[in-house]
Short mmCIF file of C-alpha atoms in Angstrom, two decimals:
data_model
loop_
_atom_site.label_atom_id
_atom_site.label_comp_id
_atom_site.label_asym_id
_atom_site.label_seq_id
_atom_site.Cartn_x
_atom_site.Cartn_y
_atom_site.Cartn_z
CA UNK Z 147 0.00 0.00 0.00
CA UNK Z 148 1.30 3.22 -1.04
CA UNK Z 149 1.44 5.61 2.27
CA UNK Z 150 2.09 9.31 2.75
CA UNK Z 151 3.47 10.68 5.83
CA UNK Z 152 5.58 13.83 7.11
CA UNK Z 153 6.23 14.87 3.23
CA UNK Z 154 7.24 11.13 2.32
CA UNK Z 155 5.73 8.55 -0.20
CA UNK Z 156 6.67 5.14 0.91
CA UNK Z 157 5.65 2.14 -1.62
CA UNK Z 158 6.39 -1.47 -1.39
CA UNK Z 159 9.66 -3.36 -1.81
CA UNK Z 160 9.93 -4.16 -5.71
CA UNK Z 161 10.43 -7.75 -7.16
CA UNK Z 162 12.44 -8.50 -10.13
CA UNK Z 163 11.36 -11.84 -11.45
CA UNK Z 164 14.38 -12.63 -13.60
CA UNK Z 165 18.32 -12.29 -12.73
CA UNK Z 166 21.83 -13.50 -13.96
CA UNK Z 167 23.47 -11.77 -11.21
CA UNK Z 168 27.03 -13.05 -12.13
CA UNK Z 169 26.46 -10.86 -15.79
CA UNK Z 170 26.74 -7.79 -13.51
CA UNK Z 171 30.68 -8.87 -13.89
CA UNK Z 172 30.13 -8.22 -17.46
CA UNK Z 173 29.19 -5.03 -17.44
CA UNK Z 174 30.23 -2.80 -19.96
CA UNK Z 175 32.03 -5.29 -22.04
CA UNK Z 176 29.43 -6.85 -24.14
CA UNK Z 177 28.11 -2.98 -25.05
CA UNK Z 178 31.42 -2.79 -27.63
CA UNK Z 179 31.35 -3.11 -31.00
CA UNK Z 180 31.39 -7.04 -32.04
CA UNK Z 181 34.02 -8.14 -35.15
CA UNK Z 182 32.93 -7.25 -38.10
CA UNK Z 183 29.36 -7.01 -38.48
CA UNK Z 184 28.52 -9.42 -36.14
CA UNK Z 185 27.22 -7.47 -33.15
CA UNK Z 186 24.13 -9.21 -31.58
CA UNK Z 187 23.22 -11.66 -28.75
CA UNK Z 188 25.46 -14.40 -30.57
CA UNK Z 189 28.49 -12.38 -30.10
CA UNK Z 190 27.10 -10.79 -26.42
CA UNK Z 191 27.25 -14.45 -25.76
CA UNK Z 192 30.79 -15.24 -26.62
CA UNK Z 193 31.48 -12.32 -24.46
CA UNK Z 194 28.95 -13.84 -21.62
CA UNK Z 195 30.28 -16.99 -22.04
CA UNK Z 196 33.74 -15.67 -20.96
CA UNK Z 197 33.07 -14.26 -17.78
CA UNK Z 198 30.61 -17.58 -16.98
CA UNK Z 199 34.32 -19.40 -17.63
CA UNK Z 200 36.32 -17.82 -15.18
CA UNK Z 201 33.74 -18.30 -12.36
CA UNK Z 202 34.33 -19.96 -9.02
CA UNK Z 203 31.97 -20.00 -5.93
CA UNK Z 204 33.72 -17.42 -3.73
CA UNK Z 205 33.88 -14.98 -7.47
CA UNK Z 206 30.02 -15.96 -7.43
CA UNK Z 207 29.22 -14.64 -4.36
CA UNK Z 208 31.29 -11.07 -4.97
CA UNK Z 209 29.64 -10.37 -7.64
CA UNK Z 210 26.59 -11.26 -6.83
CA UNK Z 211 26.40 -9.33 -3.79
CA UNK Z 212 27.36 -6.33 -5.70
CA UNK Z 213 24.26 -7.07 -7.85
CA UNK Z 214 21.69 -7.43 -4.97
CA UNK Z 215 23.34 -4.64 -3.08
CA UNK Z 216 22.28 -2.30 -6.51
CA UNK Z 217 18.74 -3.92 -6.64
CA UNK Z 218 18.41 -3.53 -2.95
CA UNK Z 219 19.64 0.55 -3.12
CA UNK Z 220 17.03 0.70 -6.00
CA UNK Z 221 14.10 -0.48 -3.79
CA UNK Z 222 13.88 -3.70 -5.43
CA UNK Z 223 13.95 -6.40 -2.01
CA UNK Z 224 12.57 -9.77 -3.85
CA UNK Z 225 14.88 -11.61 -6.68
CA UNK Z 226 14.26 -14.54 -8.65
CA UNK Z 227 17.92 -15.73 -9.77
CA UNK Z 228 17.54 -17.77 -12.99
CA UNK Z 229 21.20 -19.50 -11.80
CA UNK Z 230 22.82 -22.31 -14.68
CA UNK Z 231 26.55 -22.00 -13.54
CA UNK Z 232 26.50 -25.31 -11.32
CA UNK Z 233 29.96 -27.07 -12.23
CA UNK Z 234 33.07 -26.64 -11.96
CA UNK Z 235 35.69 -25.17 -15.29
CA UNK Z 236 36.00 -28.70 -16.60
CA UNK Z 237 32.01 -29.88 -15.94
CA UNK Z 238 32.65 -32.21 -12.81
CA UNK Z 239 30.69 -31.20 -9.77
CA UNK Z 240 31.63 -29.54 -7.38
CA UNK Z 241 31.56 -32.08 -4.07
CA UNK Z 242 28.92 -29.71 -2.73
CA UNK Z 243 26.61 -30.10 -5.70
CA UNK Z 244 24.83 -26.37 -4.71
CA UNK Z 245 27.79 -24.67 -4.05
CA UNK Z 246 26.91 -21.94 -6.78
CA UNK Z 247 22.79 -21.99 -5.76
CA UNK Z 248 24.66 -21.49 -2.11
CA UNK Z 249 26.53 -18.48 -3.18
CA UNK Z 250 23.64 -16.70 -4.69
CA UNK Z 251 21.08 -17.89 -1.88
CA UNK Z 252 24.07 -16.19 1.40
CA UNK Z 253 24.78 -13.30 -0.98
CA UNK Z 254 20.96 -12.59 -1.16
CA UNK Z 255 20.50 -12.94 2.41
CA UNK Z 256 23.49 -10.57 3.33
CA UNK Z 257 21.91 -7.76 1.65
CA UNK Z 258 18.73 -8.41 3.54
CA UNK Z 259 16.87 -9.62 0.31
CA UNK Z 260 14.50 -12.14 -0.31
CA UNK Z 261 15.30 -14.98 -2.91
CA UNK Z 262 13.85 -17.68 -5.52
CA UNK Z 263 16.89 -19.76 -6.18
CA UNK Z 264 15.67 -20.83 -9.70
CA UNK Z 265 17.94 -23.65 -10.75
CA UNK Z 266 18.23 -24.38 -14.11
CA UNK Z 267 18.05 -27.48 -16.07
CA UNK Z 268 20.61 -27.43 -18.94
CA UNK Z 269 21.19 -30.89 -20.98
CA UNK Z 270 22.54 -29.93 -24.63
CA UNK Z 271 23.89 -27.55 -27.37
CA UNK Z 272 20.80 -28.39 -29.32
CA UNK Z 273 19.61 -30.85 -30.87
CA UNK Z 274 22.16 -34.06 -31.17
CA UNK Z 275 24.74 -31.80 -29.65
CA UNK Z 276 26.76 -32.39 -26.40
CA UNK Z 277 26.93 -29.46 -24.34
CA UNK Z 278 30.48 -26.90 -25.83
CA UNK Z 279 32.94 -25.50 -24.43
CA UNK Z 280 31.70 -23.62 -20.74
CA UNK Z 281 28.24 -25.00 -21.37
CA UNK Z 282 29.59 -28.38 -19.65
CA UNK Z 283 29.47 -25.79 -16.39
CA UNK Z 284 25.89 -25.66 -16.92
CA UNK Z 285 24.95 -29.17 -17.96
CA UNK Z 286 23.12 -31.79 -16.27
CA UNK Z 287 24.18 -35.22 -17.12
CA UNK Z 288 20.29 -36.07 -16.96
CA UNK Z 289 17.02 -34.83 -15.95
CA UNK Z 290 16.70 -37.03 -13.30
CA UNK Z 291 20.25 -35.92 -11.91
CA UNK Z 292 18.87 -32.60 -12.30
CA UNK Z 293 15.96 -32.82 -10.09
CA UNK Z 294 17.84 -34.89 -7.31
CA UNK Z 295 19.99 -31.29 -7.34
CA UNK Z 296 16.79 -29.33 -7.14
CA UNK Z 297 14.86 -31.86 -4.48
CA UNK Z 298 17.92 -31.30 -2.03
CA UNK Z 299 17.82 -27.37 -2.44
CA UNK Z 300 14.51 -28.03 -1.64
CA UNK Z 301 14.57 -29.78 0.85
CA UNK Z 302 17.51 -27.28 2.52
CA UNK Z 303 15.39 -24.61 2.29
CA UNK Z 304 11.72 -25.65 2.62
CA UNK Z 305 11.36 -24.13 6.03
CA UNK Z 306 13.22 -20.76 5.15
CA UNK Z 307 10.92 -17.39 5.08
CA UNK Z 308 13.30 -15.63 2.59
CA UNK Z 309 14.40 -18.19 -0.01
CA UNK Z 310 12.15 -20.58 -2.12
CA UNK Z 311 13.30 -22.51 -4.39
CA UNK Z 312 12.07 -22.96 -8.57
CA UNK Z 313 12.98 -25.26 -11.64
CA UNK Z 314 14.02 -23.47 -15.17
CA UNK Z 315 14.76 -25.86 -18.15
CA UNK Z 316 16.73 -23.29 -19.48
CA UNK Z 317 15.43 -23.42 -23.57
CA UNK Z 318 13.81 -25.22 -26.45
CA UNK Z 319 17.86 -25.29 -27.42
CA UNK Z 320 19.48 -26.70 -24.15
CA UNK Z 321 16.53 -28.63 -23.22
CA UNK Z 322 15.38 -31.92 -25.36
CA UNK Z 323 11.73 -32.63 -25.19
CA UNK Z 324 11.64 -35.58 -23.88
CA UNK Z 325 12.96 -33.89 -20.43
CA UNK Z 326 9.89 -30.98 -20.44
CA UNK Z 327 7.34 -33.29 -18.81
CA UNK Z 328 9.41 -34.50 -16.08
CA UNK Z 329 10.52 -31.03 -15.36
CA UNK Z 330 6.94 -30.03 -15.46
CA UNK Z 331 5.67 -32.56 -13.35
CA UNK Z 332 8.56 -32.43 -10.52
CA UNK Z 333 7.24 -28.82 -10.66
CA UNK Z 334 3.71 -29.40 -9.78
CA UNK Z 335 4.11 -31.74 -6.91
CA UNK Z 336 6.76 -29.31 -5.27
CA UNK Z 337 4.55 -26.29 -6.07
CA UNK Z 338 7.52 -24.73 -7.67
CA UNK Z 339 7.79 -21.64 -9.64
CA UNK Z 340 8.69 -22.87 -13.32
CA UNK Z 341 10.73 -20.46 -15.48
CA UNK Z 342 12.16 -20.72 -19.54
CA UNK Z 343 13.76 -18.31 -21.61
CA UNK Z 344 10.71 -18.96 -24.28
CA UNK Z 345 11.56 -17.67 -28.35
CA UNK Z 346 14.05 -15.24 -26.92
CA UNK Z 347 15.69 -15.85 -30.39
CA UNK Z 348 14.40 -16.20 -33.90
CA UNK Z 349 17.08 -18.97 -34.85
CA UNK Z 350 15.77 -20.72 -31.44
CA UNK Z 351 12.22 -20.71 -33.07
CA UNK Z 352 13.79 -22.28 -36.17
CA UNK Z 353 15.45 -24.97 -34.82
CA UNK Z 354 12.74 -25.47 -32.57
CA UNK Z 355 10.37 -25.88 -35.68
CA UNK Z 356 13.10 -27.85 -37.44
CA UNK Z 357 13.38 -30.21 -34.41
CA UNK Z 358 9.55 -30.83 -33.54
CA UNK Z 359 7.57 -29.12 -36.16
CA UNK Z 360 6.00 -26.81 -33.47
CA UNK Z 361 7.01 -23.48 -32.38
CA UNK Z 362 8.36 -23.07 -28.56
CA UNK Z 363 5.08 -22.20 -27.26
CA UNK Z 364 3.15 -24.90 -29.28
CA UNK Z 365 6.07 -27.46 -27.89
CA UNK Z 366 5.44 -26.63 -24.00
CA UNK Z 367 1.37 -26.39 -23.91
CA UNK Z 368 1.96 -30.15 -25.94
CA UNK Z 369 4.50 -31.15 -22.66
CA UNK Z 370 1.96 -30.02 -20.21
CA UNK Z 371 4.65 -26.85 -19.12
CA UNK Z 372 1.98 -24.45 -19.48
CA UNK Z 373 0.27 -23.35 -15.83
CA UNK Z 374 -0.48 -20.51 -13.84
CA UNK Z 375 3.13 -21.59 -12.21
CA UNK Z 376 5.18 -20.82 -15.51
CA UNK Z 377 7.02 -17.62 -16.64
CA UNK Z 378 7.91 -17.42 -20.13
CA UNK Z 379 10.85 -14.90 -20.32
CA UNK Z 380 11.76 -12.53 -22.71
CA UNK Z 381 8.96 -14.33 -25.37
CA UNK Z 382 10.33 -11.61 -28.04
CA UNK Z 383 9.00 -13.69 -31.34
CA UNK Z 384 5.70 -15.02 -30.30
CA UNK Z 385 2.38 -15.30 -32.83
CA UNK Z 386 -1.14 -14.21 -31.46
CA UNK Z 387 -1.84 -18.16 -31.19
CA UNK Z 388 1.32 -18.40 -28.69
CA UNK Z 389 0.08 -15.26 -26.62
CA UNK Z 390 -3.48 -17.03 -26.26
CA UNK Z 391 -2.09 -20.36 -25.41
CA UNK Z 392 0.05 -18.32 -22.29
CA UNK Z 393 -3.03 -16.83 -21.90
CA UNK Z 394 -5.31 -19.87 -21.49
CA UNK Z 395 -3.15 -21.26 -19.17
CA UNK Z 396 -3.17 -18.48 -16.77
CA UNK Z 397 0.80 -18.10 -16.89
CA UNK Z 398 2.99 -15.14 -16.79
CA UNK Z 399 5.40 -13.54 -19.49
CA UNK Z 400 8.79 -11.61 -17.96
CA UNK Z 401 10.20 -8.71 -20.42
CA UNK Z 402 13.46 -7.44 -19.27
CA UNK Z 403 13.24 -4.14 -21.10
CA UNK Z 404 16.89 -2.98 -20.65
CA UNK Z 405 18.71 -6.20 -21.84
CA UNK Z 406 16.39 -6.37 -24.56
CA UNK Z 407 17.07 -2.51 -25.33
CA UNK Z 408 20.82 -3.60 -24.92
CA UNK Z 409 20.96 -6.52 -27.15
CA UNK Z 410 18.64 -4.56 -29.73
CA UNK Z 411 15.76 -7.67 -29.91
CA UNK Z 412 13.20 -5.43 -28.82
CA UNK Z 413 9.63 -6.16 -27.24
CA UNK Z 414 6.83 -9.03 -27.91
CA UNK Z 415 3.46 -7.79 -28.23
CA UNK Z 416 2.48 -6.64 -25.42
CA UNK Z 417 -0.95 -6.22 -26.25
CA UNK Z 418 -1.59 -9.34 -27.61
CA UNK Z 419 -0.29 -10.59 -24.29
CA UNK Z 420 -2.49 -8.64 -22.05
CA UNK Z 421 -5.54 -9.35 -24.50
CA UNK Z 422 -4.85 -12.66 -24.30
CA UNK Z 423 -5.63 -12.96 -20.58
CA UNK Z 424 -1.16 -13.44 -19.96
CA UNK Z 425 0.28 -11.74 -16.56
CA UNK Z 426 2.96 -9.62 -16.97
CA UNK Z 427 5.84 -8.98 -15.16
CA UNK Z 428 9.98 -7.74 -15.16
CA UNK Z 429 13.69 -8.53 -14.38
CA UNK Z 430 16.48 -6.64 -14.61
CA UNK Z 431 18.03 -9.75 -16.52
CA UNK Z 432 21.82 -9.42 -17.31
CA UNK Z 433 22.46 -5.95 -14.74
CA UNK Z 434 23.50 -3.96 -17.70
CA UNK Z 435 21.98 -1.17 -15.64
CA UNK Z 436 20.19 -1.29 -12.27
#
């Protein structure tokens, strides 16, 4: 409730629904002219991808605290971190298998912020492709290895009045179909907050049409994804038919306005969202300003 006293306007704590705190580390780097004319989010990835490299726990933590620290400043007191840097340089786990969701979670908590540690489930390159390069840091040898990770974060914090705990397969890309349903399910019986980067990309909705014949949208209401639970993020490229079907299914859409700004993809349609019954919502995404 908005309240006005002694000259003052107080309003309530903000939430941003979607963060990468550890691209706050980034900052400034990715916003240089690419080679040649490649300058888009292929080539903000590379750069991305570089700083994900280099990560260890303790680096996770820093920078992650400077993140929340600028949210908190900003009035924003509720994150949802969208976390896929589990693993260690190499891909093998870390002994403590949370060590990164642990970092985010204590780094949250120091600056007096609530979190939703939403771990990500990451299994490929894309289709018939073993995870590259840094992606091994993010890859899950398989779903069900996945959500033993996510049932003992769970189960760590299930009594904690500041951090909750959600499930992300990360993309139609890094995410085969075959692993949506059991992702989706595990979801439901946990009552967890489900979250996917959803046709962020218009060569993600090509492969994805390539792969399965459906656009991204079409692919999750088919895998039972779809609920008033899920958050489709970013969901740049959608068709009216994709807007209705978030719509129908009572789920929410994130836009992250200044990465998209940043990264020159612009907005979905908006209206077609709202018309179509979706709830809306933000993140401040990759901290390219707070």
């Amino acid at each position: 409730m908005l309240e006005v006293s002694e000259g003052r306007i107080r309003l309530p704590a903000l939430t941003t629904a979607h963060s990468h705190a550890f691209q706050r580390g980034m900052r400034g780097l990715a916003q240089r002219p690419g080679p040649g004319d490649q300058d888009d989010f292929w080539s903000w990835r590379e750069a991305m991808y570089g700083v994900a490299e280099a990560l260890d726990p303790e680096r996770m933590y820093q920078i992650a605290r400077i993140a929340y620290e600028e949210l908190r400043r900003a009035g924003v007191h509720t994150v949802g971190e969208f976390l896929y840097v589990h693993h260690q340089a190499d891909g093998t786990p870390y002994d403590d298998r949370l060590i990164m969701s642990e970092a985010c979670i204590r780094a949250a908590l120091d600056e007096d912020m609530r979190i939703c540690l939403i771990r990500v489930v990451y299994g490929r390159a894309g289709q018939d492709r073993p995870p590259e390069g840094v992606q091994r840091r993010f890859a899950d040898a398989s779903v069900e290895r996945a959500l033993r990770d996510v049932e003992e974060l769970w189960t760590r914090y299930a009594d904690h009045e500041r951090v909750r705990v959600g499930i992300a397969p990360h993309s139609v890309r890094a995410v085969a179909p075959e692993w949506l349903e059991p992702i989706a399910s595990f979801a439901a019986r946990r009552h967890l907050p489900l979250h996917m980067h959803v046709a962020e990309q218009p060569k993600e909705i090509e492969s994805c049409l390539a792969e399965t014949g459906k656009r991204p949208v079409e692919l999750l209401a088919e895998h039972g994804v779809l609920s008033p639970s899920f958050v489709a993020i970013h969901a740049t490229h959608l068709t009216a038919a994709e807007a209705e079907l978030l719509g129908k299914a009572g789920a929410s859409v994130c836009l992250c306005p200044t990465t998209e700004r940043d990264l020159g993809d612009g907005l979905p349609d908006v209206a077609a969202l709202y018309h179509g019954g979706a709830k809306l919502c933000t993140g401040v995404d990759s901290h390219v300003l707070t």
